[in-house]
Amino acid sequence: MFKKKFYITTPVYYVNARPHLGHAYTTVFADILARYHRLNGKRVFFLTGIDEHGAKIEEAAKRAGKEPKKFCDEQNAVFKKIWKLFNISNDGFIRTSSDSHKKAVSRVLKTLFNNGFIYKGVYEGLYCEGCEQYKSERDLVDGKCPDHQKEPVLMKEESYMFKLSAFGEKLKKIINNDKLKIRPLGKKKEILSFLSGGLNDISISRKNVKWGVSLPFDKSSTAYVWLDAFLNYLTGIGWNGDLKNLPNFWPPDVQLMAKDILRVHLSIWPALLLALKISLPKMIFSHGFFTLNGWKMSKSLGNVIWPEELAEKFGVDGARYLLISSLAYGADGDLSLEKLAEKYNADLANGLGNFTARVLTLGSQIGKIKISGLNKNIGKKIKEIQKNTDKNIKELKIQEALAEVWRLISFGDGELNKTEPWKIEDTECKVRVLFNLIILLRSVAELLKPFIPQTAEKIFRSVKISGKTINIKKGGILFPRI
Ligand code: MSP
């Protein structure tokens, strides 16, 4: 049978530091979408990876007293370990320092040079090493890069340039008519207004950076790290740089990221694809940005919660839940450990945990229940929530999708309080009431599969269906109170 494909990407993260909660958020978000589409029968490819080249990484390696290659190998292991801890179901993991990636990048550079999209010029501008990007005056606040609280340095170098300016108008059109969707719509507007200012050609070579892909037409320079990094989305699914042979999964259905890298993803990235005559991604989605106690989370600012700390405190599923429920569609959000602990107790220990325990305790007293007809009202509610959850996930409103599941849990709590099965003396009547509640609990677990897969699995183990019977076991505590 023909299966529709779904290709989703996260950015390749810089390896100058360990992954922090912002990285974990994007990766868990992508994981939820990947799991959801797999469960719905699509052929899914979920790609994540690391961005290893450039001045910033070279510097970080130097500070650590290591060769860049060795430093990156170690960081690679750290990233993989954390994604494993978080149950990330990625199908591919791309390292931009891998030979296959570098070869493809080199091939693309040659093509662009031969086709006249890369030419030799001089570039002068303010450069922020933190962003690895040239900045214009209007990007700065009090003369500093607002993201890194650092003054950019003036750089002037003979350089190879990419003809970005040739693509501004075309991109505007493509974005305007949603051939390349930008969501949320507010971001689309922002990007269109940014593109209205026109695009300048950019420098794509670095003379003083050794840790990178050398230019095939001038070995004294390496390629600008962003150009190298963008191509991961193609090499990560097996592309070798041959324009006549694009991978099956191309193009991405969704590319996830936050606003910090949205502009480059809607200027340099699609321009590169246009220059190469490769089809564009279908959608670029910019989720909100976390701040921690009001500040951008960044190691250089000393303001981070590490993902493994969160998992240790709240469990892996607890951490996944808290991350996803912290940001509304496209909106930024401020975190604090206190707020997270409150939410954990309210929604997980009390909400889901308590409901599950109550139903399983009552159910396990009976042990086995025959499957029969579902109460109409409960059946209707379950269907309604399933529909709403689907709709929200498809629109990438995953916080809202989760909130729907919690509506079903509250509804279940309400039913439990209304029917008071512990007081029912007639066994037949009690079994009927409990049957409905158990189906409701199973529906909750079904909906939770992409979000908190281990917890869903635990619930299923407690309410196993075999033939026409459900066997009910009391499980352990899902989320101990903090
Ligand atoms: N290496 C580049 C991306 C190249 S992609 C071709 C890069 N790396 S990064 O390590 O800085 O990662 C940026 C991304 O991490 C953001 O776009 C977002 O996905 C995630 N986040 C980093 N900090 C974040 C928050 N504070 N909040 C939410 N997401 C954040 O840029």
XYZ file of C-alpha atoms and ligand atoms in Angstrom:
513
model
C 0.000 0.000 0.000
C 1.224 3.512 -0.779
C 2.176 5.321 2.382
C 2.451 9.077 2.557
C 5.812 10.352 3.750
C 6.545 12.832 6.498
C 9.999 14.384 6.747
C 10.704 16.548 9.784
C 13.911 18.299 10.829
C 15.313 20.145 13.829
C 18.206 22.569 13.428
C 21.655 21.046 13.740
C 22.733 22.319 17.138
C 26.072 23.946 17.838
C 28.351 21.709 19.850
C 30.206 24.462 21.688
C 28.110 23.542 24.742
C 25.913 20.669 25.919
C 22.265 20.706 24.865
C 20.091 22.905 27.061
C 16.342 23.047 27.536
C 15.774 25.094 24.385
C 17.396 22.362 22.302
C 15.460 19.719 24.203
C 12.210 21.559 23.540
C 12.652 21.597 19.751
C 13.802 17.993 19.709
C 10.921 16.713 21.868
C 8.489 18.741 19.737
C 9.818 17.097 16.574
C 9.730 13.711 18.283
C 6.052 14.107 19.119
C 5.194 14.946 15.523
C 7.312 12.062 14.227
C 5.688 9.578 16.621
C 2.227 10.907 15.833
C 2.652 10.504 12.078
C 4.216 7.051 12.475
C 1.238 5.962 14.566
C -0.976 7.272 11.800
C 0.676 5.100 9.210
C 3.014 7.541 7.480
C 6.548 6.780 6.358
C 8.455 9.112 8.650
C 11.976 10.436 8.604
C 12.950 12.495 11.621
C 16.345 14.149 11.332
C 18.331 15.914 13.994
C 22.053 16.433 14.381
C 24.930 18.703 15.245
C 26.625 21.703 13.674
C 30.332 21.235 14.213
C 32.283 23.686 12.076
C 33.248 27.340 12.307
C 35.005 29.852 14.535
C 32.761 29.324 17.542
C 33.448 25.593 17.756
C 37.134 26.085 16.964
C 37.287 28.488 19.915
C 35.387 26.184 22.253
C 37.729 23.314 21.422
C 40.707 25.546 22.066
C 39.335 26.592 25.434
C 38.841 22.932 26.311
C 42.446 22.301 25.223
C 41.391 19.786 22.572
C 41.665 19.281 18.847
C 38.351 20.291 17.209
C 37.760 16.781 15.927
C 38.224 15.203 19.347
C 36.150 17.909 21.003
C 33.292 17.368 18.527
C 33.435 13.589 18.956
C 32.950 14.040 22.672
C 30.090 16.494 22.217
C 28.502 14.145 19.725
C 28.376 11.474 22.419
C 26.845 13.941 24.888
C 24.070 14.987 22.494
C 23.261 11.398 21.610
C 23.133 10.380 25.240
C 20.680 13.112 26.113
C 18.398 12.390 23.179
C 18.414 8.745 24.187
C 17.498 9.689 27.741
C 14.598 11.759 26.385
C 13.361 8.858 24.246
C 13.904 10.753 21.022
C 12.953 8.531 18.092
C 15.054 10.204 15.403
C 15.684 8.191 12.239
C 18.859 10.037 11.363
C 21.551 11.982 13.167
C 23.747 14.155 10.986
C 27.228 15.343 11.905
C 28.438 18.152 9.686
C 32.033 17.015 10.176
C 31.309 13.634 8.571
C 33.116 12.872 5.327
C 29.951 12.227 3.352
C 28.475 15.585 4.399
C 31.684 17.484 3.616
C 31.952 15.885 0.193
C 28.411 16.895 -0.697
C 29.003 20.463 0.536
C 32.119 20.690 -1.581
C 30.222 19.458 -4.612
C 27.486 22.057 -4.067
C 30.070 24.840 -3.721
C 31.589 23.823 -7.031
C 28.186 23.819 -8.729
C 27.309 27.258 -7.367
C 30.717 28.627 -8.396
C 30.480 27.176 -11.903
C 26.965 28.574 -12.311
C 28.037 32.072 -11.290
C 26.159 32.234 -7.968
C 29.447 32.476 -6.105
C 31.915 35.211 -7.101
C 35.019 36.844 -5.614
C 34.561 40.169 -3.792
C 35.380 42.078 -0.616
C 33.234 42.010 2.446
C 33.214 44.428 5.306
C 30.829 44.376 8.223
C 30.133 43.860 11.902
C 30.356 40.234 12.875
C 28.984 38.511 15.985
C 30.909 35.363 16.732
C 28.189 34.123 19.063
C 25.702 34.055 16.180
C 28.334 33.351 13.537
C 26.579 36.041 11.533
C 27.234 39.500 10.145
C 25.033 42.066 11.834
C 23.647 45.341 10.612
C 23.366 48.359 12.919
C 19.626 47.812 13.218
C 20.209 44.345 14.692
C 22.143 45.777 17.648
C 20.925 47.075 20.989
C 23.262 49.640 22.601
C 25.913 48.572 20.121
C 25.733 44.949 21.287
C 24.257 41.763 19.924
C 21.110 41.395 22.035
C 21.400 37.609 22.111
C 24.997 37.450 23.248
C 25.461 40.783 25.064
C 28.694 41.245 23.125
C 29.904 43.944 20.778
C 30.394 42.597 17.288
C 33.813 42.974 15.668
C 34.495 44.827 12.426
C 35.591 42.353 9.785
C 36.901 43.152 6.341
C 38.107 40.416 4.123
C 38.551 39.436 0.554
C 35.877 36.929 0.230
C 33.761 34.759 -1.970
C 30.222 36.057 -2.131
C 26.901 34.358 -2.710
C 24.387 36.226 -4.877
C 21.669 36.320 -2.261
C 20.387 39.630 -3.638
C 19.123 37.833 -6.744
C 16.496 35.922 -4.770
C 14.714 38.453 -2.541
C 11.767 39.179 -4.816
C 11.219 35.584 -5.754
C 11.278 34.503 -2.115
C 8.761 37.147 -1.201
C 6.373 35.764 -3.777
C 6.881 32.170 -2.734
C 6.300 33.000 0.913
C 3.393 35.283 0.221
C 1.452 32.623 -1.647
C 2.331 29.915 0.893
C 4.337 27.777 -1.504
C 6.696 27.843 1.417
C 4.505 28.165 4.488
C 5.733 30.085 7.487
C 3.817 29.463 10.664
C 2.608 31.024 12.900
C 1.229 33.644 10.520
C 2.691 36.485 12.569
C 6.144 35.212 11.654
C 5.211 35.112 7.996
C 4.352 38.791 8.175
C 7.607 39.570 9.955
C 9.647 37.743 7.323
C 7.817 39.401 4.449
C 8.571 42.784 5.920
C 12.219 41.799 6.426
C 12.449 40.683 2.797
C 10.912 43.976 1.647
C 14.094 45.685 2.804
C 15.946 43.752 0.068
C 18.709 41.189 0.503
C 22.432 41.828 0.151
C 24.960 39.370 -1.179
C 26.728 37.547 1.628
C 30.239 36.367 2.198
C 30.433 32.581 2.166
C 34.136 32.034 2.748
C 36.443 32.388 5.749
C 40.194 32.787 5.411
C 40.995 32.600 9.108
C 38.835 29.601 10.007
C 40.531 26.284 9.490
C 37.853 24.027 10.996
C 35.432 23.770 8.091
C 34.914 22.549 4.538
C 37.593 23.979 2.270
C 36.427 25.659 -0.889
C 37.023 23.349 -3.852
C 38.055 26.339 -6.007
C 40.297 28.024 -3.400
C 41.786 25.789 -0.727
C 43.012 28.769 1.306
C 39.481 29.370 2.638
C 36.745 27.372 4.275
C 33.010 27.660 3.671
C 30.847 29.885 5.859
C 29.465 27.600 8.548
C 25.798 28.388 7.845
C 26.074 27.357 4.225
C 27.697 24.132 5.330
C 25.056 23.627 8.035
C 21.982 24.173 5.854
C 22.966 21.360 3.566
C 22.566 18.918 6.477
C 18.863 18.803 5.699
C 19.782 17.127 2.411
C 22.861 15.130 3.378
C 21.100 13.853 6.516
C 18.756 11.829 4.316
C 21.550 10.491 2.187
C 22.199 13.138 -0.492
C 25.673 13.196 -2.003
C 25.439 16.528 -3.805
C 24.221 15.105 -7.124
C 21.480 17.406 -8.392
C 19.963 14.696 -10.519
C 19.548 12.384 -7.594
C 17.568 13.817 -4.718
C 16.629 11.604 -1.759
C 13.125 10.106 -1.574
C 12.188 11.953 1.549
C 12.907 15.365 0.045
C 11.412 17.989 0.636
C 10.884 18.460 4.389
C 7.240 18.612 5.425
C 8.092 20.605 8.529
C 11.308 22.301 9.604
C 11.186 23.232 13.257
C 13.198 25.974 14.912
C 12.873 29.100 17.035
C 12.846 32.734 15.982
C 16.597 33.181 16.510
C 17.353 31.431 13.233
C 14.208 32.107 11.273
C 15.573 34.887 9.067
C 18.533 32.894 7.820
C 16.214 29.973 7.169
C 14.027 32.204 5.033
C 16.746 33.958 3.120
C 20.032 32.087 2.670
C 18.555 28.591 2.927
C 15.763 28.811 0.335
C 17.962 30.997 -1.893
C 20.529 28.219 -1.952
C 17.835 25.764 -2.962
C 16.525 28.101 -5.651
C 20.037 28.551 -7.016
C 20.394 24.785 -7.158
C 16.879 24.328 -8.566
C 15.912 22.051 -5.681
C 12.332 22.182 -4.409
C 11.732 24.110 -1.198
C 10.593 22.809 2.204
C 6.832 22.851 2.623
C 6.717 24.520 5.981
C 8.996 26.316 8.374
C 7.608 26.494 11.875
C 8.972 28.837 14.495
C 8.056 27.879 18.024
C 8.404 30.176 21.000
C 11.524 30.907 22.949
C 12.125 30.012 26.565
C 13.586 32.409 28.966
C 14.702 31.352 32.415
C 13.673 33.737 35.152
C 13.272 36.413 32.503
C 16.550 35.870 30.649
C 17.599 34.106 27.487
C 18.871 30.660 28.336
C 22.476 30.468 27.296
C 25.576 28.968 28.753
C 27.634 32.054 27.997
C 25.164 34.078 30.077
C 25.267 31.415 32.824
C 21.507 30.988 32.662
C 20.549 27.361 32.024
C 18.658 24.359 33.312
C 20.144 21.207 31.841
C 17.703 18.724 30.332
C 19.108 15.854 32.388
C 18.420 17.816 35.589
C 14.822 18.185 34.544
C 14.546 14.478 33.737
C 16.071 13.564 37.057
C 13.682 15.730 38.987
C 10.462 14.989 37.090
C 11.195 11.761 35.228
C 11.682 11.668 31.458
C 7.980 11.802 30.666
C 7.480 14.447 33.310
C 10.192 16.536 31.656
C 8.701 15.991 28.189
C 5.285 16.994 29.457
C 6.529 20.095 31.244
C 8.552 21.277 28.264
C 5.713 20.929 25.804
C 3.055 22.401 28.047
C 5.186 25.450 28.834
C 4.874 27.219 25.488
C 1.641 28.257 23.786
C 1.451 28.270 19.983
C 4.244 30.478 18.695
C 4.491 32.342 22.004
C 7.501 32.787 24.249
C 7.443 31.593 27.812
C 9.362 32.092 31.011
C 10.390 29.082 33.080
C 11.336 28.602 36.678
C 11.857 25.391 38.579
C 9.158 26.394 41.090
C 6.538 26.879 38.379
C 7.479 23.585 36.770
C 7.181 21.706 40.063
C 3.744 23.201 40.668
C 2.595 22.163 37.244
C 4.043 18.691 37.701
C 2.098 18.183 40.918
C -1.126 19.586 39.553
C -1.242 17.909 36.134
C 0.834 14.758 36.497
C 0.860 13.660 40.137
C -2.739 14.769 40.732
C -4.382 14.934 37.306
C -3.232 11.988 35.253
C -1.550 10.034 38.059
C -4.445 10.234 40.447
C -7.110 9.427 37.876
C -5.170 6.396 36.673
C -4.596 5.130 40.218
C -8.253 5.498 41.175
C -9.520 3.669 38.101
C -6.941 0.906 38.380
C -7.517 0.362 42.095
C -11.235 -0.112 41.560
C -10.736 -2.121 38.389
C -8.162 -4.457 39.860
C -10.606 -5.422 42.604
C -12.626 -7.022 39.832
C -9.619 -8.129 37.781
C -11.326 -9.082 34.524
C -14.043 -7.254 32.659
C -15.846 -8.387 29.523
C -15.877 -5.873 26.696
C -19.396 -4.563 26.128
C -21.129 -1.501 24.738
C -19.767 1.895 25.720
C -21.961 4.506 27.370
C -23.054 6.917 24.637
C -22.110 10.055 26.468
C -18.603 8.811 27.257
C -18.110 7.512 23.716
C -19.091 10.902 22.332
C -16.698 12.734 24.625
C -13.800 10.463 23.677
C -14.455 11.001 19.960
C -14.702 14.738 20.401
C -11.373 14.902 22.228
C -9.680 12.636 19.682
C -10.850 14.941 16.917
C -9.664 18.069 18.678
C -6.285 16.536 19.484
C -5.748 15.502 15.872
C -6.680 18.920 14.601
C -4.338 20.643 17.017
C -1.402 18.382 16.259
C -1.866 18.858 12.537
C -1.750 22.610 13.087
C 1.334 22.126 15.296
C -0.542 23.402 18.331
C 0.903 20.728 20.545
C 0.384 22.460 23.851
C -3.290 22.770 22.973
C -3.373 19.132 21.873
C -2.090 18.097 25.290
C -4.600 20.348 27.014
C -7.362 18.445 25.178
C -6.157 15.179 26.686
C -6.292 16.787 30.100
C -9.879 17.772 29.377
C -10.643 14.098 28.914
C -8.926 13.299 32.203
C -11.042 15.920 34.014
C -14.120 14.529 32.371
C -13.114 11.056 33.603
C -12.604 12.417 37.112
C -16.062 13.941 36.930
C -17.581 10.600 35.866
C -15.806 8.830 38.682
C -17.117 11.292 41.249
C -20.603 11.194 39.793
C -20.963 7.424 39.561
C -19.065 6.589 42.771
C -18.391 2.976 41.747
C -16.953 2.155 45.184
C -20.440 2.574 46.619
C -22.243 0.408 44.058
C -23.313 -2.897 45.546
C -24.797 -4.558 42.477
C -21.827 -6.263 40.790
C -23.212 -6.114 37.261
C -23.871 -2.409 37.566
C -20.442 -1.763 39.085
C -18.710 -3.657 36.279
C -20.565 -1.626 33.668
C -19.522 1.644 35.270
C -15.926 0.542 35.589
C -15.808 -0.730 32.028
C -16.626 2.755 30.784
C -13.945 4.316 32.951
C -11.343 1.828 31.818
C -12.060 2.486 28.171
C -11.757 6.171 28.932
C -8.387 5.585 30.583
C -7.197 3.542 27.608
C -8.252 6.368 25.295
C -6.226 8.807 27.358
C -3.208 6.488 27.063
C -3.732 6.167 23.307
C -3.732 9.946 22.920
C -0.652 10.290 25.120
C 1.474 7.845 23.099
C 3.349 10.441 21.031
C 3.805 12.798 23.976
C 4.779 10.604 26.915
C 5.307 7.155 25.413
C 6.629 5.382 28.516
C 3.659 6.448 30.614
C 1.192 5.434 27.904
C 2.891 2.042 27.763
C 2.624 1.629 31.556
C -1.100 2.330 31.450
C -1.604 -0.148 28.620
C 0.203 -2.809 30.621
C -2.321 -2.320 33.421
C -5.374 -2.581 31.189
C -4.524 -5.323 28.704
C -7.111 -6.512 26.249
C -7.061 -10.196 25.376
C -9.862 -11.368 23.141
C -13.090 -10.024 24.577
C -11.745 -9.384 28.043
C -9.785 -6.591 29.687
C -7.413 -7.683 32.419
C -6.860 -5.004 35.002
C -3.790 -4.765 37.176
C -2.921 -2.103 39.667
C 0.217 -0.383 38.385
C 2.864 1.506 40.348
C 2.649 5.239 40.990
C 3.045 7.028 37.647
C 4.217 10.373 38.966
C 5.242 10.581 42.640
C 4.341 13.909 44.202
C 7.150 16.382 44.687
N 23.692 25.670 14.423
C 22.661 26.608 14.257
C 21.534 26.047 13.431
C 21.900 25.569 12.067
S 20.562 24.820 11.270
C 21.025 24.717 9.676
C 22.115 27.027 15.615
N 22.327 26.196 16.632
S 21.822 26.432 18.140
O 22.482 25.421 18.918
O 22.022 27.766 18.538
O 20.298 26.078 18.143
C 19.295 27.033 17.908
C 17.957 26.371 18.075
O 17.870 25.711 19.355
C 16.747 27.293 18.086
O 16.320 27.669 16.812
C 15.727 26.436 18.792
O 15.312 25.399 17.955
C 16.571 25.853 19.894
N 16.655 26.771 21.016
C 17.804 27.278 21.535
N 17.491 28.069 22.592
C 16.156 28.086 22.771
C 15.315 28.653 23.715
N 15.766 29.386 24.702
N 13.979 28.423 23.605
C 13.474 27.621 22.625
N 14.265 27.075 21.719
C 15.590 27.326 21.715
O 21.489 28.066 15.700
